[in-house]
Amino acid sequence: MNKYFQNNNKIIHLIRFLFILLFVYAAVNKIIAMETFTVQLAQSPLLSAFAGWVSWFVPLIEILIAVMLIFPKTRMVGLYGALGLMTMFTAYIFVVLHFSSFVPCSCGGILEKMSWNVHLVFNLFFVLLALMGLFYNPPRKSKVKPNIQSWNKLKYAFVLMILSMGLIVVMFLSSEKIIHKKNPFIRRYIKQTIKLINKIDLHYNSYYFAGSTADKIFLGNLTDPFEIISIDTLKNRSKHSIAFTDTGEPFRKIFVKIKAPYFYLLDGSVPVIYRGKMSDWTISGKLENIPHFTTAVPVDSSSFVLRNNDGAGSQHQLGFYNENKTLRIKYFPILLQKQIDGIFDTDGMLLYNEYRKEMVYVYYYRNGFVQASTEGKFKRGTTIDTITHAKIKVTEINNHTQRRLSAPPYIVNALTATQKNLLFIHSKVPGRYEDPKMWANASVIDVYDIEKEIYLLSFPIFTDNGTKIKQLYLTDTYLYVLSGKNLYVYVIKGQLKENLEKNNNITGR
């Protein structure tokens, strides 16, 4: 036994030294940069949902194993611990590389310089070292023969490795379900989802998105409602003037909407919707018996989804107008849920998703949205933040005949856009483990798959001098952003592009 111990003593000491050095270095690095380490874990496809406790558990276990490897009495347990931990690290990297929807940033320290594949080989090397340490570690005083003891140790090691890999698989499946379905407000920032390809100076900050065709984006102008500009992907700009004869309507705020081959002039306060062909930009008629509306979006040449405040107690309600039906307007009062007054608390953004043939309504002041067909069939969704109740204060004035916000509202969802199965929402609420500096300089976009009813990912948008973004517009290929006097054009890439391409066959239901 002494001869056996002496022959392998150097190997054991070398293995112990390497593991102690690795674990102490890694643990100290994590503890010193705990905030950064926690943020990195929060972006992990396996550990997002468990970032809070894992960020402390891992360095503590590393230190504990290093201490156990120092003392002969606890050396064996330490080697088993090292094997289990390195097996989990190895399984983690393998799952990230082969089964994850994205590859996050690497860990800190000198290991950050390694690629994920090199890191995998590095971990496998230490798994083999742990197995060697168990095999060569002097056997206990026992009546069992040394070779049988060595065989038993390897059997236990094999079982430990299977359990360690199984734990990683369970964490991966659990974390994906929690993040996508039961999100504890942890954002998953994915790089390379969009790429800026054009920045266009519009010279004025009064433009808004009017619509698009296959190759152009159209912008209306609040200061000149009869002027439209179109811009293609090559930055070629054209100006279009709408031929309109003033008939004396008391216009307050005119908007232009594009639904090729038609354009529309809208003012919900009159109320009126004029229609014309884009081929000559001339008004050819108007839709009949339009109700008052606060916002409206064209569905086709003769129908709109709209919102007005003609519901009970002047509450907001959504409706569907169709010029070709005897009953032109149908309201769906159940869609918007009152919390305080039914007006300010239900305020939000109305979209129409052409591919899904449904309206999408996103609340400003709470974490909710509604998807509804033009027949009124609907389902509700929630954004990943935790603001379930609108944080607003409403005061009644003029003998309870008018309502006003008596304090600045807490905005949850500021902007939105939709295309196919995707819903983009510009959120104003920081999540857990997020960098305040980024929020001071960027606009964060959360992306949801409204077909699968899950949260997908997030990404920041940086603009010149941190100017706020005013509007979003999404197509199959591009994300358009208005900020100040500039139009930013981003090409859709990576996971978002794949997601849109998978749904090219969706044409409605």
Short mmCIF file of C-alpha atoms in Angstrom, two decimals:
data_model
loop_
_atom_site.label_atom_id
_atom_site.label_comp_id
_atom_site.label_asym_id
_atom_site.label_seq_id
_atom_site.Cartn_x
_atom_site.Cartn_y
_atom_site.Cartn_z
CA MET A 1 0.00 0.00 0.00
CA ASN A 2 2.87 2.38 0.89
CA LYS A 3 4.55 1.71 -2.44
CA TYR A 4 1.22 2.37 -4.21
CA PHE A 5 0.78 5.63 -2.32
CA GLN A 6 4.34 6.83 -3.00
CA ASN A 7 4.11 6.11 -6.73
CA ASN A 8 0.93 8.16 -7.12
CA ASN A 9 1.45 10.83 -4.50
CA LYS A 10 2.82 13.36 -7.00
CA ILE A 11 -0.10 12.81 -9.39
CA ILE A 12 -2.64 13.35 -6.60
CA HIS A 13 -0.91 16.50 -5.38
CA LEU A 14 -0.76 17.92 -8.92
CA ILE A 15 -4.45 17.22 -9.50
CA ARG A 16 -5.39 18.73 -6.13
CA PHE A 17 -3.28 21.80 -6.84
CA LEU A 18 -4.86 22.36 -10.27
CA PHE A 19 -8.40 22.04 -8.92
CA ILE A 20 -7.72 24.27 -5.92
CA LEU A 21 -6.18 26.89 -8.19
CA LEU A 22 -9.09 26.70 -10.65
CA PHE A 23 -11.89 26.82 -8.08
CA VAL A 24 -10.37 29.51 -5.87
CA TYR A 25 -9.60 31.72 -8.87
CA ALA A 26 -13.06 31.20 -10.38
CA ALA A 27 -14.87 31.75 -7.07
CA VAL A 28 -12.96 34.92 -6.17
CA ASN A 29 -13.51 36.31 -9.67
CA LYS A 30 -17.26 35.68 -9.40
CA ILE A 31 -17.54 37.21 -5.94
CA ILE A 32 -15.57 40.34 -6.88
CA ALA A 33 -17.73 40.86 -9.97
CA MET A 34 -20.93 39.44 -8.46
CA GLU A 35 -23.25 41.93 -10.17
CA THR A 36 -21.74 41.22 -13.59
CA PHE A 37 -21.79 37.47 -12.94
CA THR A 38 -25.47 37.61 -11.95
CA VAL A 39 -26.33 39.56 -15.12
CA GLN A 40 -24.47 36.98 -17.22
CA LEU A 41 -26.39 34.17 -15.57
CA ALA A 42 -29.65 36.04 -16.18
CA GLN A 43 -28.84 35.98 -19.91
CA SER A 44 -28.10 32.25 -19.86
CA PRO A 45 -30.58 30.00 -21.69
CA LEU A 46 -30.26 27.45 -18.86
CA LEU A 47 -29.95 29.56 -15.76
CA SER A 48 -32.00 32.72 -16.41
CA ALA A 49 -34.74 31.79 -13.97
CA PHE A 50 -32.28 30.70 -11.27
CA ALA A 51 -29.71 33.51 -11.58
CA GLY A 52 -30.34 34.93 -8.12
CA TRP A 53 -29.37 31.90 -6.04
CA VAL A 54 -27.01 30.25 -8.54
CA SER A 55 -24.79 33.36 -8.58
CA TRP A 56 -24.01 32.76 -4.89
CA PHE A 57 -24.30 28.98 -4.80
CA VAL A 58 -21.64 28.29 -7.46
CA PRO A 59 -18.72 30.28 -5.94
CA LEU A 60 -19.55 28.95 -2.45
CA ILE A 61 -19.48 25.36 -3.72
CA GLU A 62 -16.21 26.04 -5.54
CA ILE A 63 -14.62 27.33 -2.34
CA LEU A 64 -16.00 24.43 -0.31
CA ILE A 65 -14.60 21.86 -2.76
CA ALA A 66 -11.22 23.63 -2.77
CA VAL A 67 -11.10 23.46 1.05
CA MET A 68 -12.04 19.76 1.06
CA LEU A 69 -9.25 19.01 -1.41
CA ILE A 70 -6.69 20.45 1.04
CA PHE A 71 -7.26 17.91 3.80
CA PRO A 72 -6.60 14.16 3.36
CA LYS A 73 -9.75 13.14 5.28
CA THR A 74 -12.05 15.09 2.94
CA ARG A 75 -10.00 14.69 -0.25
CA MET A 76 -12.18 11.92 -1.67
CA VAL A 77 -15.40 13.88 -1.14
CA GLY A 78 -13.68 16.90 -2.69
CA LEU A 79 -12.72 14.90 -5.79
CA TYR A 80 -16.29 13.66 -6.17
CA GLY A 81 -17.49 17.26 -5.78
CA ALA A 82 -15.00 18.46 -8.39
CA LEU A 83 -16.12 15.73 -10.78
CA GLY A 84 -19.80 16.58 -10.33
CA LEU A 85 -19.27 20.31 -10.73
CA MET A 86 -17.04 20.01 -13.80
CA THR A 87 -19.49 17.55 -15.34
CA MET A 88 -22.28 20.09 -14.85
CA PHE A 89 -20.14 22.86 -16.37
CA THR A 90 -19.34 20.61 -19.35
CA ALA A 91 -22.97 19.56 -19.84
CA TYR A 92 -24.01 23.21 -19.60
CA ILE A 93 -21.70 24.24 -22.44
CA PHE A 94 -22.75 21.26 -24.57
CA VAL A 95 -26.46 22.12 -24.18
CA VAL A 96 -25.80 25.80 -24.95
CA LEU A 97 -23.90 24.94 -28.13
CA HIS A 98 -26.28 22.28 -29.45
CA PHE A 99 -29.77 22.89 -28.06
CA SER A 100 -30.05 26.55 -27.06
CA SER A 101 -31.74 29.12 -29.29
CA PHE A 102 -28.77 31.43 -28.70
CA VAL A 103 -25.26 31.42 -27.23
CA PRO A 104 -24.76 33.89 -24.36
CA CYS A 105 -21.61 35.71 -23.31
CA SER A 106 -18.83 33.67 -21.73
CA CYS A 107 -17.91 33.83 -18.04
CA GLY A 108 -15.41 36.35 -16.70
CA GLY A 109 -11.71 36.29 -15.92
CA ILE A 110 -9.13 34.67 -18.18
CA LEU A 111 -11.73 32.08 -19.18
CA GLU A 112 -13.62 34.86 -20.95
CA LYS A 113 -10.93 34.81 -23.64
CA MET A 114 -11.84 31.23 -24.56
CA SER A 115 -14.39 30.38 -27.22
CA TRP A 116 -17.23 28.11 -26.16
CA ASN A 117 -15.70 25.13 -27.98
CA VAL A 118 -12.30 25.68 -26.35
CA HIS A 119 -14.04 26.05 -23.01
CA LEU A 120 -15.75 22.71 -23.60
CA VAL A 121 -12.39 21.00 -24.18
CA PHE A 122 -10.98 22.77 -21.11
CA ASN A 123 -13.80 21.41 -18.94
CA LEU A 124 -13.49 17.90 -20.36
CA PHE A 125 -9.79 17.96 -19.44
CA PHE A 126 -10.69 18.71 -15.82
CA VAL A 127 -13.37 15.99 -15.82
CA LEU A 128 -10.63 13.53 -16.81
CA LEU A 129 -8.36 14.93 -14.09
CA ALA A 130 -11.08 14.34 -11.49
CA LEU A 131 -11.50 10.74 -12.68
CA MET A 132 -7.74 10.23 -12.49
CA GLY A 133 -7.68 11.71 -9.00
CA LEU A 134 -10.39 9.29 -7.84
CA PHE A 135 -8.60 6.34 -9.42
CA TYR A 136 -5.15 7.14 -7.99
CA ASN A 137 -6.27 8.46 -4.63
CA PRO A 138 -5.05 6.03 -1.91
CA PRO A 139 -7.80 3.55 -1.01
CA ARG A 140 -9.36 3.46 2.44
CA LYS A 141 -8.26 0.89 4.97
CA SER A 142 -10.64 -1.89 4.15
CA LYS A 143 -10.82 -5.63 3.66
CA VAL A 144 -11.90 -4.92 0.08
CA LYS A 145 -9.09 -5.35 -2.41
CA PRO A 146 -7.60 -2.13 -3.86
CA ASN A 147 -8.59 -2.99 -7.43
CA ILE A 148 -12.19 -3.60 -6.33
CA GLN A 149 -12.19 -0.30 -4.43
CA SER A 150 -10.94 1.50 -7.55
CA TRP A 151 -13.68 -0.13 -9.61
CA ASN A 152 -16.32 0.90 -7.06
CA LYS A 153 -15.06 4.49 -7.11
CA LEU A 154 -15.41 4.61 -10.87
CA LYS A 155 -18.95 3.19 -10.65
CA TYR A 156 -19.91 5.89 -8.17
CA ALA A 157 -18.24 8.45 -10.42
CA PHE A 158 -20.27 7.27 -13.42
CA VAL A 159 -23.54 7.57 -11.49
CA LEU A 160 -22.54 11.03 -10.26
CA MET A 161 -21.82 12.17 -13.80
CA ILE A 162 -25.20 10.91 -15.04
CA LEU A 163 -26.99 12.74 -12.20
CA SER A 164 -25.00 15.93 -12.86
CA MET A 165 -25.86 15.92 -16.55
CA GLY A 166 -29.49 15.15 -15.72
CA LEU A 167 -29.64 18.15 -13.39
CA ILE A 168 -28.44 20.45 -16.18
CA VAL A 169 -31.06 19.07 -18.58
CA VAL A 170 -33.82 19.59 -15.99
CA MET A 171 -32.62 23.16 -15.32
CA PHE A 172 -32.55 23.89 -19.05
CA LEU A 173 -36.11 22.67 -19.61
CA SER A 174 -37.38 24.37 -16.46
CA SER A 175 -35.66 27.68 -17.19
CA GLU A 176 -36.98 27.80 -20.76
CA LYS A 177 -40.53 27.19 -19.52
CA ILE A 178 -40.22 29.79 -16.76
CA ILE A 179 -38.66 32.47 -18.98
CA HIS A 180 -41.07 32.00 -21.90
CA LYS A 181 -44.27 31.17 -20.01
CA LYS A 182 -43.95 32.23 -16.35
CA ASN A 183 -41.35 34.94 -16.60
CA PRO A 184 -40.11 36.33 -13.26
CA PHE A 185 -39.28 39.57 -15.13
CA ILE A 186 -35.87 38.57 -16.39
CA ARG A 187 -35.11 39.83 -19.87
CA ARG A 188 -33.12 37.74 -22.30
CA TYR A 189 -31.01 40.09 -24.40
CA ILE A 190 -30.05 38.51 -27.70
CA LYS A 191 -27.36 40.04 -29.90
CA GLN A 192 -27.44 40.10 -33.70
CA THR A 193 -31.23 40.32 -33.98
CA ILE A 194 -31.19 43.62 -35.87
CA LYS A 195 -28.53 45.56 -37.77
CA LEU A 196 -28.63 49.26 -38.64
CA ILE A 197 -28.32 49.65 -42.41
CA ASN A 198 -29.61 53.18 -42.97
CA LYS A 199 -30.04 56.41 -41.06
CA ILE A 200 -32.01 59.06 -42.92
CA ASP A 201 -32.26 62.71 -41.93
CA LEU A 202 -35.89 63.79 -42.41
CA HIS A 203 -35.10 67.42 -41.44
CA TYR A 204 -38.31 67.65 -39.38
CA ASN A 205 -39.55 65.79 -36.32
CA SER A 206 -43.22 65.88 -37.36
CA TYR A 207 -43.26 62.70 -39.44
CA TYR A 208 -45.11 59.52 -38.52
CA PHE A 209 -45.53 56.08 -40.12
CA ALA A 210 -48.48 55.96 -42.51
CA GLY A 211 -47.92 52.46 -43.91
CA SER A 212 -45.82 50.45 -46.32
CA THR A 213 -45.73 48.46 -49.52
CA ALA A 214 -43.39 45.62 -50.44
CA ASP A 215 -40.49 47.97 -51.18
CA LYS A 216 -41.32 51.33 -49.59
CA ILE A 217 -42.14 52.93 -46.26
CA PHE A 218 -44.60 55.87 -46.28
CA LEU A 219 -44.45 58.77 -43.83
CA GLY A 220 -47.16 61.31 -43.07
CA ASN A 221 -46.49 64.81 -41.76
CA LEU A 222 -48.43 66.30 -38.82
CA THR A 223 -47.72 69.87 -39.94
CA ASP A 224 -48.73 69.23 -43.54
CA PRO A 225 -51.37 66.47 -43.57
CA PHE A 226 -51.60 66.40 -47.36
CA GLU A 227 -47.92 65.70 -47.93
CA ILE A 228 -46.64 62.09 -47.97
CA ILE A 229 -43.07 60.96 -48.52
CA SER A 230 -42.01 57.45 -49.51
CA ILE A 231 -38.53 56.01 -48.99
CA ASP A 232 -37.15 52.79 -50.40
CA THR A 233 -34.29 50.68 -49.03
CA LEU A 234 -31.78 52.59 -51.16
CA LYS A 235 -32.74 55.87 -49.47
CA ASN A 236 -34.49 57.10 -52.62
CA ARG A 237 -37.08 59.60 -51.47
CA SER A 238 -40.27 60.67 -53.26
CA LYS A 239 -42.84 63.27 -52.28
CA HIS A 240 -46.57 62.79 -52.91
CA SER A 241 -49.21 65.49 -52.61
CA ILE A 242 -52.78 64.49 -51.89
CA ALA A 243 -55.33 66.27 -54.09
CA PHE A 244 -58.08 67.37 -51.71
CA THR A 245 -60.93 69.83 -52.00
CA ASP A 246 -61.87 71.41 -48.68
CA THR A 247 -65.55 70.81 -47.99
CA GLY A 248 -65.66 72.75 -44.75
CA GLU A 249 -65.42 69.89 -42.27
CA PRO A 250 -64.19 70.97 -38.81
CA PHE A 251 -60.91 69.07 -38.97
CA ARG A 252 -58.83 68.95 -35.79
CA LYS A 253 -56.12 66.41 -36.49
CA ILE A 254 -55.82 64.68 -39.85
CA PHE A 255 -53.85 61.47 -40.26
CA VAL A 256 -52.98 59.50 -43.39
CA LYS A 257 -53.06 55.72 -43.47
CA ILE A 258 -51.75 53.55 -46.30
CA LYS A 259 -53.30 50.22 -47.26
CA ALA A 260 -52.14 49.55 -50.80
CA PRO A 261 -53.47 50.31 -53.33
CA TYR A 262 -55.47 52.83 -51.28
CA PHE A 263 -54.66 55.72 -48.98
CA TYR A 264 -56.99 57.24 -46.40
CA LEU A 265 -57.43 60.63 -44.72
CA LEU A 266 -58.78 60.19 -41.20
CA ASP A 267 -60.10 62.53 -38.52
CA GLY A 268 -62.09 60.83 -35.80
CA SER A 269 -63.37 64.07 -34.31
CA VAL A 270 -65.40 65.02 -37.42
CA PRO A 271 -65.70 61.98 -37.96
CA VAL A 272 -64.60 61.24 -41.51
CA ILE A 273 -62.49 58.82 -43.53
CA TYR A 274 -61.68 59.80 -47.12
CA ARG A 275 -60.33 57.23 -49.55
CA GLY A 276 -58.25 57.47 -52.71
CA LYS A 277 -55.94 55.50 -54.98
CA MET A 278 -52.16 55.70 -54.49
CA SER A 279 -51.75 55.69 -58.28
CA ASP A 280 -52.79 59.35 -58.51
CA TRP A 281 -53.09 60.43 -54.82
CA THR A 282 -56.52 61.89 -55.46
CA ILE A 283 -59.48 61.58 -53.12
CA SER A 284 -62.20 59.50 -54.78
CA GLY A 285 -64.80 59.28 -52.02
CA LYS A 286 -65.40 58.72 -48.33
CA LEU A 287 -66.71 55.94 -46.16
CA GLU A 288 -70.30 56.40 -45.07
CA ASN A 289 -71.72 56.56 -41.52
CA ILE A 290 -68.36 56.52 -39.77
CA PRO A 291 -68.72 56.78 -35.97
CA HIS A 292 -66.48 59.00 -33.89
CA PHE A 293 -63.15 57.36 -33.16
CA THR A 294 -59.95 58.14 -31.28
CA THR A 295 -57.82 55.81 -33.39
CA ALA A 296 -58.47 53.64 -36.44
CA VAL A 297 -56.51 51.22 -38.61
CA PRO A 298 -57.52 50.04 -42.10
CA VAL A 299 -58.26 46.35 -42.62
CA ASP A 300 -59.08 46.52 -46.32
CA SER A 301 -60.53 49.01 -48.79
CA SER A 302 -63.85 49.33 -46.96
CA SER A 303 -63.29 48.26 -43.36
CA PHE A 304 -61.45 49.49 -40.27
CA VAL A 305 -60.80 48.44 -36.70
CA LEU A 306 -61.25 51.41 -34.38
CA ARG A 307 -61.45 52.62 -30.83
CA ASN A 308 -63.74 55.31 -29.45
CA ASN A 309 -64.99 56.48 -26.08
CA ASP A 310 -68.67 56.02 -26.78
CA GLY A 311 -69.04 53.10 -24.39
CA ALA A 312 -70.90 53.11 -21.07
CA GLY A 313 -69.79 56.11 -19.04
CA SER A 314 -67.72 57.33 -22.02
CA GLN A 315 -65.41 54.36 -21.62
CA HIS A 316 -63.08 53.16 -24.36
CA GLN A 317 -64.32 50.36 -26.57
CA LEU A 318 -63.01 48.58 -29.64
CA GLY A 319 -65.08 48.03 -32.75
CA PHE A 320 -65.07 46.87 -36.36
CA TYR A 321 -66.47 48.99 -39.19
CA ASN A 322 -67.42 47.53 -42.57
CA GLU A 323 -68.94 49.82 -45.19
CA ASN A 324 -70.38 46.88 -47.13
CA LYS A 325 -72.54 45.53 -44.31
CA THR A 326 -76.01 46.66 -43.33
CA LEU A 327 -74.88 46.96 -39.72
CA ARG A 328 -71.71 48.85 -40.48
CA ILE A 329 -70.24 49.07 -36.96
CA LYS A 330 -70.00 46.32 -34.38
CA TYR A 331 -68.53 47.00 -30.93
CA PHE A 332 -66.84 44.58 -28.56
CA PRO A 333 -67.13 46.17 -25.08
CA ILE A 334 -65.73 43.08 -23.38
CA LEU A 335 -62.28 43.42 -24.96
CA LEU A 336 -61.02 46.34 -22.84
CA GLN A 337 -61.04 45.69 -19.10
CA LYS A 338 -61.83 48.59 -16.80
CA GLN A 339 -59.69 48.99 -13.67
CA ILE A 340 -60.25 52.59 -12.58
CA ASP A 341 -62.28 54.71 -14.96
CA GLY A 342 -62.40 52.75 -18.22
CA ILE A 343 -60.81 55.65 -20.10
CA PHE A 344 -57.29 56.43 -18.96
CA ASP A 345 -56.71 52.96 -17.52
CA THR A 346 -57.65 51.34 -20.85
CA ASP A 347 -55.65 53.75 -22.99
CA GLY A 348 -53.30 52.03 -25.39
CA MET A 349 -52.17 51.34 -28.95
CA LEU A 350 -54.30 49.71 -31.64
CA LEU A 351 -52.72 47.66 -34.45
CA TYR A 352 -53.99 45.34 -37.14
CA ASN A 353 -52.06 42.18 -37.97
CA GLU A 354 -52.66 41.44 -41.63
CA TYR A 355 -51.33 37.89 -41.58
CA ARG A 356 -53.30 36.81 -38.52
CA LYS A 357 -56.38 38.82 -39.51
CA GLU A 358 -56.81 40.23 -36.05
CA MET A 359 -56.51 43.47 -34.14
CA VAL A 360 -53.91 43.79 -31.40
CA TYR A 361 -54.38 46.28 -28.58
CA VAL A 362 -51.54 46.99 -26.13
CA TYR A 363 -52.24 48.88 -22.90
CA TYR A 364 -50.02 51.84 -21.99
CA TYR A 365 -50.22 51.57 -18.22
CA ARG A 366 -50.33 47.84 -17.43
CA ASN A 367 -48.75 44.60 -18.57
CA GLY A 368 -51.50 43.45 -20.88
CA PHE A 369 -52.59 43.22 -24.49
CA VAL A 370 -55.56 41.82 -26.37
CA GLN A 371 -55.76 39.94 -29.67
CA ALA A 372 -59.17 39.82 -31.35
CA SER A 373 -60.66 38.82 -34.66
CA THR A 374 -63.11 41.09 -36.47
CA GLU A 375 -65.84 38.74 -35.24
CA GLY A 376 -64.89 39.41 -31.62
CA LYS A 377 -63.10 36.16 -30.76
CA PHE A 378 -60.23 37.12 -28.51
CA LYS A 379 -57.47 36.08 -26.15
CA ARG A 380 -55.48 38.09 -23.65
CA GLY A 381 -51.72 38.24 -23.20
CA THR A 382 -49.37 39.76 -20.68
CA THR A 383 -46.01 41.43 -20.99
CA ILE A 384 -43.16 40.19 -18.80
CA ASP A 385 -43.19 43.08 -16.32
CA THR A 386 -45.24 42.84 -13.13
CA ILE A 387 -47.43 45.96 -13.46
CA THR A 388 -50.84 44.29 -13.53
CA HIS A 389 -52.78 47.36 -12.35
CA ALA A 390 -52.56 50.80 -13.97
CA LYS A 391 -50.66 53.27 -11.76
CA ILE A 392 -52.65 56.40 -12.53
CA LYS A 393 -54.61 58.99 -10.55
CA VAL A 394 -57.79 60.32 -12.12
CA THR A 395 -59.63 63.44 -10.97
CA GLU A 396 -63.14 64.48 -11.99
CA ILE A 397 -63.67 68.21 -12.67
CA ASN A 398 -66.46 70.51 -13.87
CA ASN A 399 -69.16 68.87 -11.78
CA HIS A 400 -67.93 65.36 -12.58
CA THR A 401 -68.40 65.96 -16.30
CA GLN A 402 -64.71 65.69 -17.19
CA ARG A 403 -61.82 63.50 -16.09
CA ARG A 404 -58.15 64.44 -15.93
CA LEU A 405 -54.98 62.71 -14.87
CA SER A 406 -53.99 64.35 -11.59
CA ALA A 407 -50.44 62.94 -11.60
CA PRO A 408 -48.00 61.80 -14.29
CA PRO A 409 -48.91 58.23 -15.27
CA TYR A 410 -46.54 55.29 -14.90
CA ILE A 411 -46.03 54.16 -18.50
CA VAL A 412 -45.39 50.45 -18.96
CA ASN A 413 -45.61 49.98 -22.74
CA ALA A 414 -44.70 53.03 -24.82
CA LEU A 415 -44.64 51.84 -28.45
CA THR A 416 -45.55 48.72 -30.36
CA ALA A 417 -45.46 47.06 -33.78
CA THR A 418 -46.56 43.68 -35.10
CA GLN A 419 -45.84 41.43 -38.06
CA LYS A 420 -46.90 37.82 -38.57
CA ASN A 421 -46.55 36.08 -35.20
CA LEU A 422 -44.29 38.71 -33.65
CA LEU A 423 -45.24 41.59 -31.37
CA PHE A 424 -42.61 44.24 -30.58
CA ILE A 425 -43.16 46.38 -27.48
CA HIS A 426 -41.00 49.26 -26.33
CA SER A 427 -41.06 48.79 -22.55
CA LYS A 428 -40.39 51.51 -20.00
CA VAL A 429 -39.93 49.17 -17.04
CA PRO A 430 -36.45 47.78 -16.19
CA GLY A 431 -36.30 44.12 -15.24
CA ARG A 432 -34.13 42.22 -12.79
CA TYR A 433 -30.33 42.18 -13.22
CA GLU A 434 -30.30 45.02 -15.76
CA ASP A 435 -27.75 47.77 -16.23
CA PRO A 436 -29.13 51.25 -15.36
CA LYS A 437 -26.58 52.84 -17.70
CA MET A 438 -28.03 50.96 -20.66
CA TRP A 439 -31.55 52.10 -19.75
CA ALA A 440 -30.34 55.69 -19.61
CA ASN A 441 -29.00 55.50 -23.19
CA ALA A 442 -31.17 52.95 -24.99
CA SER A 443 -34.76 52.03 -25.73
CA VAL A 444 -35.49 48.42 -24.83
CA ILE A 445 -37.68 46.35 -27.16
CA ASP A 446 -39.35 43.17 -25.89
CA VAL A 447 -40.44 40.61 -28.50
CA TYR A 448 -43.35 38.20 -28.05
CA ASP A 449 -44.58 35.28 -30.13
CA ILE A 450 -48.34 35.87 -30.07
CA GLU A 451 -48.99 32.56 -31.82
CA LYS A 452 -47.27 30.51 -29.11
CA GLU A 453 -48.16 33.06 -26.40
CA ILE A 454 -44.59 33.34 -25.14
CA TYR A 455 -41.93 35.97 -24.53
CA LEU A 456 -39.03 35.49 -26.96
CA LEU A 457 -36.24 37.97 -26.37
CA SER A 458 -35.24 41.60 -25.92
CA PHE A 459 -32.79 43.98 -27.55
CA PRO A 460 -31.77 47.63 -27.04
CA ILE A 461 -31.99 50.37 -29.65
CA PHE A 462 -29.39 53.13 -29.42
CA THR A 463 -30.06 56.45 -31.13
CA ASP A 464 -28.04 59.65 -31.53
CA ASN A 465 -27.51 61.36 -28.18
CA GLY A 466 -29.94 58.95 -26.59
CA THR A 467 -32.98 60.68 -28.14
CA LYS A 468 -36.26 58.93 -27.43
CA ILE A 469 -37.81 56.80 -30.11
CA LYS A 470 -41.25 58.00 -31.23
CA GLN A 471 -42.59 55.18 -33.37
CA LEU A 472 -41.87 51.63 -34.51
CA TYR A 473 -42.88 49.96 -37.77
CA LEU A 474 -42.21 46.33 -38.61
CA THR A 475 -42.19 44.45 -41.93
CA ASP A 476 -41.01 40.98 -42.93
CA THR A 477 -37.50 42.29 -43.48
CA TYR A 478 -37.04 45.61 -41.68
CA LEU A 479 -37.64 47.40 -38.42
CA TYR A 480 -38.15 51.13 -38.91
CA VAL A 481 -37.65 53.55 -36.02
CA LEU A 482 -38.46 57.26 -35.85
CA SER A 483 -36.38 59.26 -33.37
CA GLY A 484 -36.09 63.03 -33.45
CA LYS A 485 -35.59 64.08 -37.06
CA ASN A 486 -34.12 60.73 -38.10
CA LEU A 487 -35.47 57.54 -39.60
CA TYR A 488 -33.44 54.47 -38.61
CA VAL A 489 -33.71 51.37 -40.79
CA TYR A 490 -32.70 48.02 -39.28
CA VAL A 491 -32.59 44.71 -41.11
CA ILE A 492 -34.08 41.79 -39.18
CA LYS A 493 -31.51 39.07 -38.45
CA GLY A 494 -30.87 35.88 -36.53
CA GLN A 495 -33.63 34.36 -34.44
CA LEU A 496 -36.17 37.03 -35.40
CA LYS A 497 -35.59 36.47 -39.11
CA GLU A 498 -35.93 32.71 -38.66
CA ASN A 499 -39.13 33.24 -36.70
CA LEU A 500 -40.67 35.41 -39.42
CA GLU A 501 -39.61 33.02 -42.19
CA LYS A 502 -41.21 30.09 -40.40
CA ASN A 503 -44.50 31.95 -40.53
CA ASN A 504 -44.46 32.91 -44.20
CA ASN A 505 -47.32 30.46 -44.71
CA ILE A 506 -49.57 32.30 -42.26
CA THR A 507 -52.13 34.18 -44.33
CA GLY A 508 -54.93 34.46 -41.85
CA ARG A 509 -57.54 32.28 -40.27
#
